[in-house]
mmCIF file of C-alpha atoms and ligand atoms in Angstrom:
data_model
loop_
_atom_site.group_PDB
_atom_site.id
_atom_site.type_symbol
_atom_site.label_atom_id
_atom_site.label_comp_id
_atom_site.label_asym_id
_atom_site.label_seq_id
_atom_site.Cartn_x
_atom_site.Cartn_y
_atom_site.Cartn_z
ATOM 1 C CA MET A 1 -10.698 -31.764 4.109
ATOM 2 C CA SER A 2 -9.756 -27.774 4.418
ATOM 3 C CA LEU A 3 -7.650 -25.298 2.074
ATOM 4 C CA SER A 4 -4.518 -24.158 2.807
ATOM 5 C CA VAL A 5 -3.665 -20.445 1.842
ATOM 6 C CA LEU A 6 0.075 -19.673 1.256
ATOM 7 C CA THR A 7 0.484 -15.835 1.931
ATOM 8 C CA VAL A 8 2.931 -13.899 0.482
ATOM 9 C CA VAL A 9 3.947 -10.061 2.575
ATOM 10 C CA GLY A 10 6.953 -8.524 2.552
ATOM 11 C CA ALA A 11 5.969 -4.634 2.648
ATOM 12 C CA ARG A 12 4.325 -1.821 4.323
ATOM 13 C CA PRO A 13 1.319 -1.618 2.951
ATOM 14 C CA GLN A 14 1.237 -5.290 2.261
ATOM 15 C CA PHE A 15 1.166 -5.901 6.113
ATOM 16 C CA ILE A 16 -2.310 -3.376 6.355
ATOM 17 C CA LYS A 17 -3.371 -5.207 3.149
ATOM 18 C CA ALA A 18 -3.292 -8.357 4.239
ATOM 19 C CA ALA A 19 -4.381 -8.046 8.076
ATOM 20 C CA PRO A 20 -8.520 -8.129 6.823
ATOM 21 C CA VAL A 21 -8.023 -10.642 4.133
ATOM 22 C CA SER A 22 -6.818 -13.243 6.969
ATOM 23 C CA HIS A 23 -8.878 -12.164 9.779
ATOM 24 C CA ALA A 24 -12.404 -13.321 7.074
ATOM 25 C CA LEU A 25 -10.058 -16.888 5.771
ATOM 26 C CA ALA A 26 -10.027 -17.605 9.325
ATOM 27 C CA ALA A 27 -13.685 -17.004 9.972
ATOM 28 C CA HIS A 28 -14.254 -19.208 6.956
ATOM 29 C CA GLY A 29 -13.801 -21.891 8.975
ATOM 30 C CA ASN A 30 -12.486 -24.691 5.947
ATOM 31 C CA ILE A 31 -8.620 -22.230 5.384
ATOM 32 C CA ARG A 32 -5.763 -22.405 6.882
ATOM 33 C CA GLU A 33 -3.261 -19.713 6.268
ATOM 34 C CA ILE A 34 0.468 -19.988 6.572
ATOM 35 C CA LEU A 35 1.193 -16.791 6.507
ATOM 36 C CA VAL A 36 5.158 -16.217 4.931
ATOM 37 C CA HIS A 37 7.285 -13.248 5.571
ATOM 38 C CA THR A 38 9.700 -12.109 2.666
ATOM 39 C CA GLY A 39 11.772 -9.765 5.598
ATOM 40 C CA GLN A 40 11.565 -7.040 3.272
ATOM 41 C CA HIS A 41 10.557 -3.857 5.071
ATOM 42 C CA PHE A 42 11.989 -5.581 8.920
ATOM 43 C CA ASP A 43 12.516 -2.142 11.256
ATOM 44 C CA ALA A 44 9.998 -2.529 14.463
ATOM 45 C CA ALA A 45 7.908 0.712 13.301
ATOM 46 C CA MET A 46 8.408 0.079 9.837
ATOM 47 C CA SER A 47 6.611 -3.791 10.526
ATOM 48 C CA ASP A 48 6.416 -5.467 13.748
ATOM 49 C CA VAL A 49 3.694 -2.877 14.921
ATOM 50 C CA PHE A 50 1.555 -3.292 13.126
ATOM 51 C CA PHE A 51 1.395 -6.638 13.171
ATOM 52 C CA GLN A 52 0.576 -6.405 16.735
ATOM 53 C CA GLU A 53 -2.004 -2.937 15.406
ATOM 54 C CA LEU A 54 -3.101 -5.109 13.454
ATOM 55 C CA ASP A 55 -4.003 -8.418 14.922
ATOM 56 C CA ILE A 56 -1.676 -10.411 12.710
ATOM 57 C CA PRO A 57 -0.962 -13.923 13.438
ATOM 58 C CA PRO A 58 3.271 -13.860 13.346
ATOM 59 C CA PRO A 59 4.081 -14.872 9.844
ATOM 60 C CA ALA A 60 5.032 -19.162 10.143
ATOM 61 C CA HIS A 61 8.337 -17.631 8.210
ATOM 62 C CA ASN A 62 10.175 -14.891 7.929
ATOM 63 C CA LEU A 63 13.063 -15.920 4.910
ATOM 64 C CA GLU A 64 15.014 -12.252 6.064
ATOM 65 C CA VAL A 65 15.337 -10.599 3.043
ATOM 66 C CA ASN A 66 15.877 -7.023 2.238
ATOM 67 C CA SER A 67 17.976 -3.523 1.576
ATOM 68 C CA LEU A 68 19.495 -5.400 -1.734
ATOM 69 C CA GLY A 69 18.513 -3.739 -5.489
ATOM 70 C CA HIS A 70 15.909 -4.890 -7.130
ATOM 71 C CA GLY A 71 17.688 -8.168 -8.692
ATOM 72 C CA ALA A 72 19.526 -9.402 -5.595
ATOM 73 C CA MET A 73 16.241 -8.545 -3.231
ATOM 74 C CA THR A 74 13.817 -10.486 -5.605
ATOM 75 C CA GLY A 75 16.596 -13.095 -7.033
ATOM 76 C CA ARG A 76 16.679 -14.188 -3.286
ATOM 77 C CA MET A 77 13.219 -13.941 -2.102
ATOM 78 C CA LEU A 78 12.043 -16.337 -5.314
ATOM 79 C CA GLU A 79 15.097 -18.982 -3.996
ATOM 80 C CA LYS A 80 13.605 -18.736 -0.564
ATOM 81 C CA LEU A 81 9.922 -18.854 -1.121
ATOM 82 C CA GLU A 82 9.976 -22.105 -3.654
ATOM 83 C CA GLU A 83 11.667 -23.973 -0.694
ATOM 84 C CA VAL A 84 8.821 -22.831 1.728
ATOM 85 C CA MET A 85 6.497 -23.694 -1.416
ATOM 86 C CA ILE A 86 7.856 -26.801 -1.764
ATOM 87 C CA ALA A 87 7.946 -27.499 2.184
ATOM 88 C CA GLU A 88 3.985 -25.902 2.513
ATOM 89 C CA LYS A 89 2.164 -26.993 -0.851
ATOM 90 C CA PRO A 90 -0.593 -24.751 -0.867
ATOM 91 C CA ASP A 91 -3.128 -24.534 -2.636
ATOM 92 C CA TRP A 92 -3.550 -21.596 -3.391
ATOM 93 C CA VAL A 93 -1.100 -18.380 -3.123
ATOM 94 C CA LEU A 94 -1.582 -14.944 -2.096
ATOM 95 C CA ILE A 95 0.498 -11.998 -2.767
ATOM 96 C CA TYR A 96 -0.440 -8.577 -2.563
ATOM 97 C CA GLY A 97 0.073 -5.162 -4.862
ATOM 98 C CA ASP A 98 3.277 -5.007 -5.744
ATOM 99 C CA THR A 99 6.392 -5.047 -4.701
ATOM 100 C CA ASN A 100 9.422 -7.250 -4.608
ATOM 101 C CA SER A 101 7.836 -9.821 -2.673
ATOM 102 C CA THR A 102 4.911 -9.737 -4.813
ATOM 103 C CA VAL A 103 6.273 -10.749 -7.987
ATOM 104 C CA ALA A 104 8.506 -12.872 -6.238
ATOM 105 C CA GLY A 105 5.183 -15.266 -5.224
ATOM 106 C CA ALA A 106 4.042 -14.768 -8.170
ATOM 107 C CA LEU A 107 6.827 -16.520 -10.025
ATOM 108 C CA ALA A 108 7.384 -18.602 -7.636
ATOM 109 C CA ALA A 109 4.581 -20.297 -7.618
ATOM 110 C CA ALA A 110 3.896 -20.411 -11.141
ATOM 111 C CA LYS A 111 6.864 -22.280 -12.022
ATOM 112 C CA LEU A 112 5.304 -24.128 -9.190
ATOM 113 C CA HIS A 113 2.012 -24.899 -10.967
ATOM 114 C CA ILE A 114 0.386 -23.070 -7.288
ATOM 115 C CA PRO A 115 -2.066 -20.872 -8.605
ATOM 116 C CA VAL A 116 -1.865 -17.876 -7.948
ATOM 117 C CA ALA A 117 -4.707 -15.279 -6.614
ATOM 118 C CA HIS A 118 -3.847 -10.834 -6.587
ATOM 119 C CA VAL A 119 -5.557 -8.749 -4.330
ATOM 120 C CA GLU A 120 -4.979 -5.276 -5.964
ATOM 121 C CA ALA A 121 -4.301 -6.819 -9.381
ATOM 122 C CA GLY A 122 -5.361 -4.637 -12.349
ATOM 123 C CA LEU A 123 -3.485 -0.865 -11.213
ATOM 124 C CA ARG A 124 -1.821 0.683 -13.553
ATOM 125 C CA SER A 125 0.696 3.450 -14.073
ATOM 126 C CA PHE A 126 1.273 2.962 -17.780
ATOM 127 C CA ASN A 127 4.336 4.249 -16.480
ATOM 128 C CA ARG A 128 6.956 1.508 -17.062
ATOM 129 C CA LYS A 129 10.387 3.524 -15.240
ATOM 130 C CA MET A 130 8.393 2.755 -12.195
ATOM 131 C CA PRO A 131 9.302 -0.737 -10.210
ATOM 132 C CA GLU A 132 5.858 -1.539 -9.173
ATOM 133 C CA GLU A 133 4.249 -0.746 -12.829
ATOM 134 C CA ILE A 134 6.731 -3.713 -14.007
ATOM 135 C CA ASN A 135 5.985 -6.328 -10.960
ATOM 136 C CA ARG A 136 2.705 -5.258 -11.496
ATOM 137 C CA VAL A 137 1.589 -6.525 -14.568
ATOM 138 C CA MET A 138 4.556 -9.149 -14.042
ATOM 139 C CA ALA A 139 1.817 -10.478 -11.337
ATOM 140 C CA ASP A 140 -1.071 -9.707 -13.022
ATOM 141 C CA HIS A 141 0.174 -12.436 -15.739
ATOM 142 C CA VAL A 142 0.747 -15.563 -13.940
ATOM 143 C CA SER A 143 -2.007 -15.185 -11.735
ATOM 144 C CA ASN A 144 -5.616 -17.222 -11.428
ATOM 145 C CA LEU A 145 -7.755 -15.032 -9.345
ATOM 146 C CA LEU A 146 -7.354 -11.450 -10.128
ATOM 147 C CA LEU A 147 -8.882 -9.329 -7.120
ATOM 148 C CA CYS A 148 -10.262 -6.060 -8.487
ATOM 149 C CA PRO A 149 -10.418 -3.379 -6.560
ATOM 150 C CA THR A 150 -12.301 -0.624 -9.155
ATOM 151 C CA ARG A 151 -13.946 -1.860 -12.316
ATOM 152 C CA THR A 152 -11.017 0.477 -13.692
ATOM 153 C CA ALA A 153 -7.764 -2.344 -13.317
ATOM 154 C CA VAL A 154 -10.821 -4.963 -15.178
ATOM 155 C CA ALA A 155 -10.858 -2.988 -18.198
ATOM 156 C CA ASN A 156 -7.213 -2.674 -18.058
ATOM 157 C CA LEU A 157 -6.357 -6.360 -17.845
ATOM 158 C CA ALA A 158 -8.571 -6.148 -20.945
ATOM 159 C CA ARG A 159 -6.923 -5.089 -22.858
ATOM 160 C CA GLU A 160 -3.836 -7.075 -22.017
ATOM 161 C CA GLY A 161 -5.977 -10.057 -22.536
ATOM 162 C CA ILE A 162 -6.883 -10.815 -19.344
ATOM 163 C CA THR A 163 -9.948 -11.878 -18.762
ATOM 164 C CA HIS A 164 -10.157 -15.081 -16.244
ATOM 165 C CA GLY A 165 -10.833 -15.418 -13.579
ATOM 166 C CA VAL A 166 -11.283 -11.501 -12.870
ATOM 167 C CA HIS A 167 -13.744 -9.968 -10.478
ATOM 168 C CA HIS A 168 -14.182 -7.254 -8.929
ATOM 169 C CA VAL A 169 -13.670 -7.280 -5.066
ATOM 170 C CA GLY A 170 -13.820 -3.492 -4.113
ATOM 171 C CA ASP A 171 -10.706 -2.313 -1.799
ATOM 172 C CA VAL A 172 -8.955 -4.335 0.983
ATOM 173 C CA MET A 173 -7.724 -1.295 2.232
ATOM 174 C CA TYR A 174 -11.413 0.520 3.111
ATOM 175 C CA ASP A 175 -11.845 -2.352 5.356
ATOM 176 C CA VAL A 176 -8.920 -1.788 7.089
ATOM 177 C CA THR A 177 -9.821 2.295 7.578
ATOM 178 C CA ILE A 178 -13.416 1.723 8.806
ATOM 179 C CA ALA A 179 -12.377 -0.812 11.722
ATOM 180 C CA ALA A 180 -9.143 1.356 11.669
ATOM 181 C CA VAL A 181 -11.148 4.901 12.735
ATOM 182 C CA GLU A 182 -12.683 2.860 15.991
ATOM 183 C CA ARG A 183 -9.893 1.706 17.387
ATOM 184 C CA ALA A 184 -7.856 4.550 16.745
ATOM 185 C CA ARG A 185 -9.984 7.108 18.690
ATOM 186 C CA GLU A 186 -10.136 5.553 21.436
ATOM 187 C CA ARG A 187 -6.310 4.449 21.496
ATOM 188 C CA SER A 188 -4.337 7.010 18.985
ATOM 189 C CA ASP A 189 -2.627 9.786 21.579
ATOM 190 C CA ILE A 190 -1.087 11.356 17.783
ATOM 191 C CA LEU A 191 -2.372 14.456 18.236
ATOM 192 C CA THR A 192 -2.257 15.152 21.622
ATOM 193 C CA ARG A 193 2.200 14.048 21.132
ATOM 194 C CA HIS A 194 2.341 16.473 18.409
ATOM 195 C CA GLY A 195 0.362 18.910 20.046
ATOM 196 C CA LEU A 196 -1.940 19.338 16.395
ATOM 197 C CA THR A 197 -5.165 20.567 16.638
ATOM 198 C CA PRO A 198 -7.864 18.764 14.210
ATOM 199 C CA LYS A 199 -8.209 20.154 10.938
ATOM 200 C CA THR A 200 -5.547 22.644 11.351
ATOM 201 C CA TYR A 201 -2.399 20.560 9.880
ATOM 202 C CA ALA A 202 -1.696 18.589 6.616
ATOM 203 C CA VAL A 203 0.099 15.517 6.251
ATOM 204 C CA ALA A 204 2.500 14.659 3.696
ATOM 205 C CA THR A 205 5.157 11.460 3.387
ATOM 206 C CA ILE A 206 7.107 10.155 0.144
ATOM 207 C CA HIS A 207 9.027 7.127 -0.411
ATOM 208 C CA ARG A 208 8.426 6.529 -4.249
ATOM 209 C CA ALA A 209 12.381 5.431 -5.443
ATOM 210 C CA GLU A 210 11.195 7.879 -8.536
ATOM 211 C CA ASN A 211 10.806 11.727 -6.101
ATOM 212 C CA THR A 212 13.896 10.160 -3.586
ATOM 213 C CA ASP A 213 16.116 8.751 -5.820
ATOM 214 C CA ASP A 214 17.012 11.519 -8.053
ATOM 215 C CA PRO A 215 18.526 14.396 -4.605
ATOM 216 C CA ALA A 216 17.164 17.386 -7.416
ATOM 217 C CA GLN A 217 13.956 15.474 -7.964
ATOM 218 C CA LEU A 218 14.013 14.624 -4.159
ATOM 219 C CA ALA A 219 14.571 19.236 -3.788
ATOM 220 C CA LYS A 220 12.056 20.113 -5.745
ATOM 221 C CA VAL A 221 9.094 17.839 -4.263
ATOM 222 C CA ILE A 222 10.142 18.805 -0.654
ATOM 223 C CA ALA A 223 10.208 22.853 -1.863
ATOM 224 C CA TRP A 224 6.986 22.383 -3.229
ATOM 225 C CA LEU A 225 6.001 20.893 0.747
ATOM 226 C CA SER A 226 7.387 24.135 2.163
ATOM 227 C CA GLU A 227 6.042 26.196 0.343
ATOM 228 C CA ARG A 228 2.607 24.914 1.555
ATOM 229 C CA GLY A 229 3.685 24.343 4.792
ATOM 230 C CA LYS A 230 3.384 28.479 4.595
ATOM 231 C CA ASP A 231 -0.261 27.950 4.512
ATOM 232 C CA THR A 232 -0.927 25.151 6.275
ATOM 233 C CA PRO A 233 2.044 22.804 8.850
ATOM 234 C CA ILE A 234 2.721 19.513 7.191
ATOM 235 C CA VAL A 235 3.407 17.416 9.169
ATOM 236 C CA MET A 236 5.317 14.581 7.763
ATOM 237 C CA PRO A 237 5.939 11.218 9.547
ATOM 238 C CA LEU A 238 9.215 9.531 6.912
ATOM 239 C CA HIS A 239 9.857 6.185 5.578
ATOM 240 C CA PRO A 240 13.639 5.024 6.584
ATOM 241 C CA ARG A 241 14.204 5.684 2.662
ATOM 242 C CA THR A 242 13.900 9.159 2.223
ATOM 243 C CA ARG A 243 15.047 9.914 5.757
ATOM 244 C CA LYS A 244 18.673 8.687 4.359
ATOM 245 C CA LEU A 245 18.733 10.497 0.908
ATOM 246 C CA MET A 246 17.284 13.846 2.336
ATOM 247 C CA GLU A 247 20.459 13.253 5.348
ATOM 248 C CA LYS A 248 22.459 12.837 2.300
ATOM 249 C CA SER A 249 21.073 15.785 0.067
ATOM 250 C CA GLY A 250 21.326 17.635 3.679
ATOM 251 C CA LEU A 251 17.379 18.997 2.858
ATOM 252 C CA ASN A 252 16.183 20.352 6.210
ATOM 253 C CA PRO A 253 12.735 22.291 4.821
ATOM 254 C CA ALA A 254 11.233 25.128 6.810
ATOM 255 C CA GLY A 255 7.244 24.781 7.790
ATOM 256 C CA ILE A 256 8.035 20.610 7.837
ATOM 257 C CA ARG A 257 7.719 18.447 10.702
ATOM 258 C CA ILE A 258 9.380 15.402 10.658
ATOM 259 C CA ILE A 259 7.814 12.416 12.715
ATOM 260 C CA GLU A 260 8.834 9.570 12.992
ATOM 261 C CA PRO A 261 6.838 6.594 10.912
ATOM 262 C CA LEU A 262 3.677 5.650 12.260
ATOM 263 C CA GLY A 263 1.876 2.609 13.187
ATOM 264 C CA TYR A 264 -1.398 1.334 11.260
ATOM 265 C CA LEU A 265 -3.967 3.357 14.690
ATOM 266 C CA ASP A 266 -1.456 6.284 14.806
ATOM 267 C CA MET A 267 -1.996 7.073 10.595
ATOM 268 C CA ALA A 268 -5.703 6.440 10.173
ATOM 269 C CA TRP A 269 -5.705 9.331 13.012
ATOM 270 C CA LEU A 270 -2.933 11.546 11.972
ATOM 271 C CA THR A 271 -4.854 11.438 8.693
ATOM 272 C CA HIS A 272 -8.411 10.735 9.759
ATOM 273 C CA ASN A 273 -7.236 14.395 11.254
ATOM 274 C CA SER A 274 -5.936 16.669 8.806
ATOM 275 C CA ALA A 275 -6.902 19.401 6.544
ATOM 276 C CA ALA A 276 -5.233 18.200 3.539
ATOM 277 C CA VAL A 277 -3.005 15.072 2.270
ATOM 278 C CA PHE A 278 0.267 15.862 0.299
ATOM 279 C CA THR A 279 2.040 11.804 -1.147
ATOM 280 C CA ASP A 280 3.317 9.227 -3.751
ATOM 281 C CA SER A 281 1.104 6.933 -2.040
ATOM 282 C CA GLY A 282 -0.754 5.265 -3.437
ATOM 283 C CA GLY A 283 -2.259 3.253 -0.586
ATOM 284 C CA LEU A 284 -2.805 6.815 1.277
ATOM 285 C CA GLN A 285 -4.434 8.452 -1.690
ATOM 286 C CA LYS A 286 -7.442 6.576 -0.956
ATOM 287 C CA GLU A 287 -7.415 6.142 2.518
ATOM 288 C CA ALA A 288 -7.713 11.042 2.409
ATOM 289 C CA TYR A 289 -10.580 9.761 0.255
ATOM 290 C CA PHE A 290 -11.845 7.421 3.393
ATOM 291 C CA HIS A 291 -11.580 9.731 6.010
ATOM 292 C CA ARG A 292 -12.882 12.762 3.454
ATOM 293 C CA VAL A 293 -10.029 15.089 3.341
ATOM 294 C CA PRO A 294 -8.372 16.162 -0.253
ATOM 295 C CA CYS A 295 -5.838 15.354 -1.605
ATOM 296 C CA VAL A 296 -3.023 16.331 -3.917
ATOM 297 C CA THR A 297 -0.427 13.191 -5.761
ATOM 298 C CA LEU A 298 3.024 14.037 -5.801
ATOM 299 C CA ARG A 299 2.953 12.430 -9.359
ATOM 300 C CA ASP A 300 2.782 12.638 -12.831
ATOM 301 C CA GLU A 301 0.039 9.696 -12.707
ATOM 302 C CA THR A 302 -1.507 7.612 -10.381
ATOM 303 C CA GLU A 303 -2.866 4.585 -10.363
ATOM 304 C CA TRP A 304 -6.015 5.213 -8.532
ATOM 305 C CA VAL A 305 -7.986 6.944 -11.323
ATOM 306 C CA GLU A 306 -11.230 7.119 -9.912
ATOM 307 C CA THR A 307 -9.352 9.255 -6.615
ATOM 308 C CA VAL A 308 -9.591 12.079 -9.694
ATOM 309 C CA GLN A 309 -12.765 12.541 -11.245
ATOM 310 C CA ALA A 310 -14.836 12.182 -8.288
ATOM 311 C CA GLY A 311 -12.543 15.310 -6.739
ATOM 312 C CA TRP A 312 -11.026 14.083 -3.936
ATOM 313 C CA ASN A 313 -7.377 13.521 -5.544
ATOM 314 C CA ARG A 314 -5.453 15.722 -8.258
ATOM 315 C CA LEU A 315 -1.948 15.430 -9.675
ATOM 316 C CA TRP A 316 0.467 18.571 -8.467
ATOM 317 C CA SER A 317 0.535 19.360 -12.013
ATOM 318 C CA VAL A 318 -3.148 20.045 -12.271
ATOM 319 C CA PRO A 319 -4.836 23.192 -10.633
ATOM 320 C CA ASP A 320 -7.903 22.275 -10.088
ATOM 321 C CA TYR A 321 -10.324 19.535 -8.494
ATOM 322 C CA GLU A 322 -13.414 17.511 -10.160
ATOM 323 C CA PRO A 323 -16.584 18.482 -8.526
ATOM 324 C CA ARG A 324 -16.622 16.069 -5.745
ATOM 325 C CA ARG A 325 -18.020 13.180 -4.913
ATOM 326 C CA ASP A 326 -19.034 9.770 -3.167
ATOM 327 C CA ILE A 327 -16.857 6.549 -5.875
ATOM 328 C CA THR A 328 -18.886 3.430 -4.801
ATOM 329 C CA ASP A 329 -16.393 1.296 -6.370
ATOM 330 C CA TYR A 330 -14.149 0.584 -3.648
ATOM 331 C CA GLY A 331 -16.979 -0.562 -2.073
ATOM 332 C CA THR A 332 -18.892 -0.893 1.103
ATOM 333 C CA GLY A 333 -16.171 -2.755 3.651
ATOM 334 C CA ALA A 334 -16.943 -6.106 2.991
ATOM 335 C CA CYS A 335 -14.178 -7.108 0.025
ATOM 336 C CA SER A 336 -12.203 -9.433 2.276
ATOM 337 C CA ALA A 337 -15.747 -12.095 2.858
ATOM 338 C CA LYS A 338 -15.936 -11.796 -0.954
ATOM 339 C CA ILE A 339 -12.492 -13.076 -1.087
ATOM 340 C CA ALA A 340 -11.776 -15.766 1.261
ATOM 341 C CA THR A 341 -15.392 -16.420 -0.241
ATOM 342 C CA LEU A 342 -12.716 -16.597 -3.796
ATOM 343 C CA LEU A 343 -10.887 -19.258 -2.748
ATOM 344 C CA ALA A 344 -12.429 -20.890 -0.898
ATOM 345 C CA ALA A 345 -14.508 -21.840 -3.956
HETATM 346 C C1 UD1 B 1 9.078 -0.332 -0.554
HETATM 347 C C2 UD1 B 1 7.767 -0.929 -2.569
HETATM 348 C C3 UD1 B 1 7.008 -0.212 -2.895
HETATM 349 C C4 UD1 B 1 5.624 0.191 -1.841
HETATM 350 C C5 UD1 B 1 6.769 0.004 -0.695
HETATM 351 C C6 UD1 B 1 5.875 1.142 1.243
HETATM 352 C C7 UD1 B 1 9.494 -2.483 -3.898
HETATM 353 C C8 UD1 B 1 9.694 -1.905 -5.636
HETATM 354 N N1 UD1 B 1 8.318 -0.974 -3.304
HETATM 355 O O1 UD1 B 1 10.070 0.529 -1.371
HETATM 356 O O2 UD1 B 1 6.218 -0.650 -3.488
HETATM 357 O O3 UD1 B 1 5.062 1.108 -1.969
HETATM 358 O O4 UD1 B 1 7.974 -0.512 -0.439
HETATM 359 O O5 UD1 B 1 6.708 1.826 1.425
HETATM 360 O O6 UD1 B 1 9.255 -3.392 -2.703
HETATM 361 N N2 UD1 B 1 14.288 0.139 5.249
HETATM 362 C C9 UD1 B 1 14.312 0.704 6.651
HETATM 363 N N3 UD1 B 1 13.873 -0.006 7.465
HETATM 364 C C10 UD1 B 1 12.088 -1.536 6.491
HETATM 365 C C11 UD1 B 1 12.666 -0.898 5.494
HETATM 366 C C12 UD1 B 1 13.796 0.005 4.705
HETATM 367 O O7 UD1 B 1 15.536 0.931 6.615
HETATM 368 O O8 UD1 B 1 12.218 -1.186 8.097
HETATM 369 C C13 UD1 B 1 15.533 1.047 3.516
HETATM 370 C C14 UD1 B 1 16.204 -0.048 2.811
HETATM 371 O O9 UD1 B 1 17.124 -0.663 3.720
HETATM 372 C C15 UD1 B 1 16.019 0.506 1.432
HETATM 373 C C16 UD1 B 1 15.250 1.058 1.476
HETATM 374 O O10 UD1 B 1 14.865 1.478 3.014
HETATM 375 O O11 UD1 B 1 17.568 1.147 2.077
HETATM 376 C C17 UD1 B 1 14.279 0.950 0.521
HETATM 377 O O12 UD1 B 1 13.912 -0.382 1.236
HETATM 378 P P1 UD1 B 1 12.568 -1.075 -0.357
HETATM 379 O O13 UD1 B 1 12.507 -2.364 0.716
HETATM 380 O O14 UD1 B 1 13.434 -1.468 -1.247
HETATM 381 O O15 UD1 B 1 11.652 -0.744 -0.553
HETATM 382 P P2 UD1 B 1 10.804 0.615 -0.483
HETATM 383 O O16 UD1 B 1 11.142 2.393 -1.178
HETATM 384 O O17 UD1 B 1 10.281 0.439 1.039
#
């Protein structure tokens, strides 16, 4: 008898993480995946392009919940996910990362006594003001299978008393990056489209609420980037959240070229060829390392502490990098296959 896994995704980084796992589940042969899109990210550039480029099957259900406050968004997702889970009766619910879609999926499943598997379990910033931190803690505490990308994540869970069902599997995003670079080399025209020469520009992204929602903080981040832009021109693919808030604040920075949000292959190729990365994104901090590009994180803490310890990343408040070395935690690009095996077992 085949096993059914109901996957909940909703936001851009989740489409990326779900892609290799979805392929590994299909390759396993004995697992049926039911993909549910909460609708949290809905623009073609924030959602559809990832399904196309990463060969993710179309979702079986799209709940179309988006553009609401945290309570309303999570609440509506919870209600609709519960209906889908009751109808589909999956053996597992599979959730990713730390968004409102993650916590809604975790709660809906836990209350129906459906086992929950959490990819990217155990990450902590220790900053409870971040919505993502609340989502992570909640999701981990109702999960049965905790799939950790790093040894630090395993230790974080142990400190909270979570030791059962915990596995250090590596990072699914490394699996995706390996495949994306080869595809992007052939298919991406991002450099010619924007007249960019490899290793002469930096890439920046900003979207965290902690950086965008307070106009003074947003102005501080943009001023910091503008200053860096004097040495190395900055290309910034802009998230719709940041675009709206920058327009509202009338920010039009010198030295920063703002472009549309990019698909995965263009983003991988832009990062691969850049001289530096400046970001508040968790995913991009690691991708910078995967491409061996130094990163500055525009936050006061990071969940991906190995990138800092290994000298590839630093917080913007810290002037220097640690000595550089390779990171073994993220695995060898076979993390998704391990996840499929653990679910089947
Ligand atoms: C969400 C996640 C964050 C993740 C990020 C990746 C939560 C709490 N936050 O933040 O952890 O790192 O996704 O991008 O879940 N919008 C559009 N088009 C879209 C998507 C969003 O215009 O396709 C607008 C929304 O209408 C809203 C704003 O962007 O006004 C923010 O979207 P939201 O889903 O609330 O959170 P993100 O900032 O994307």
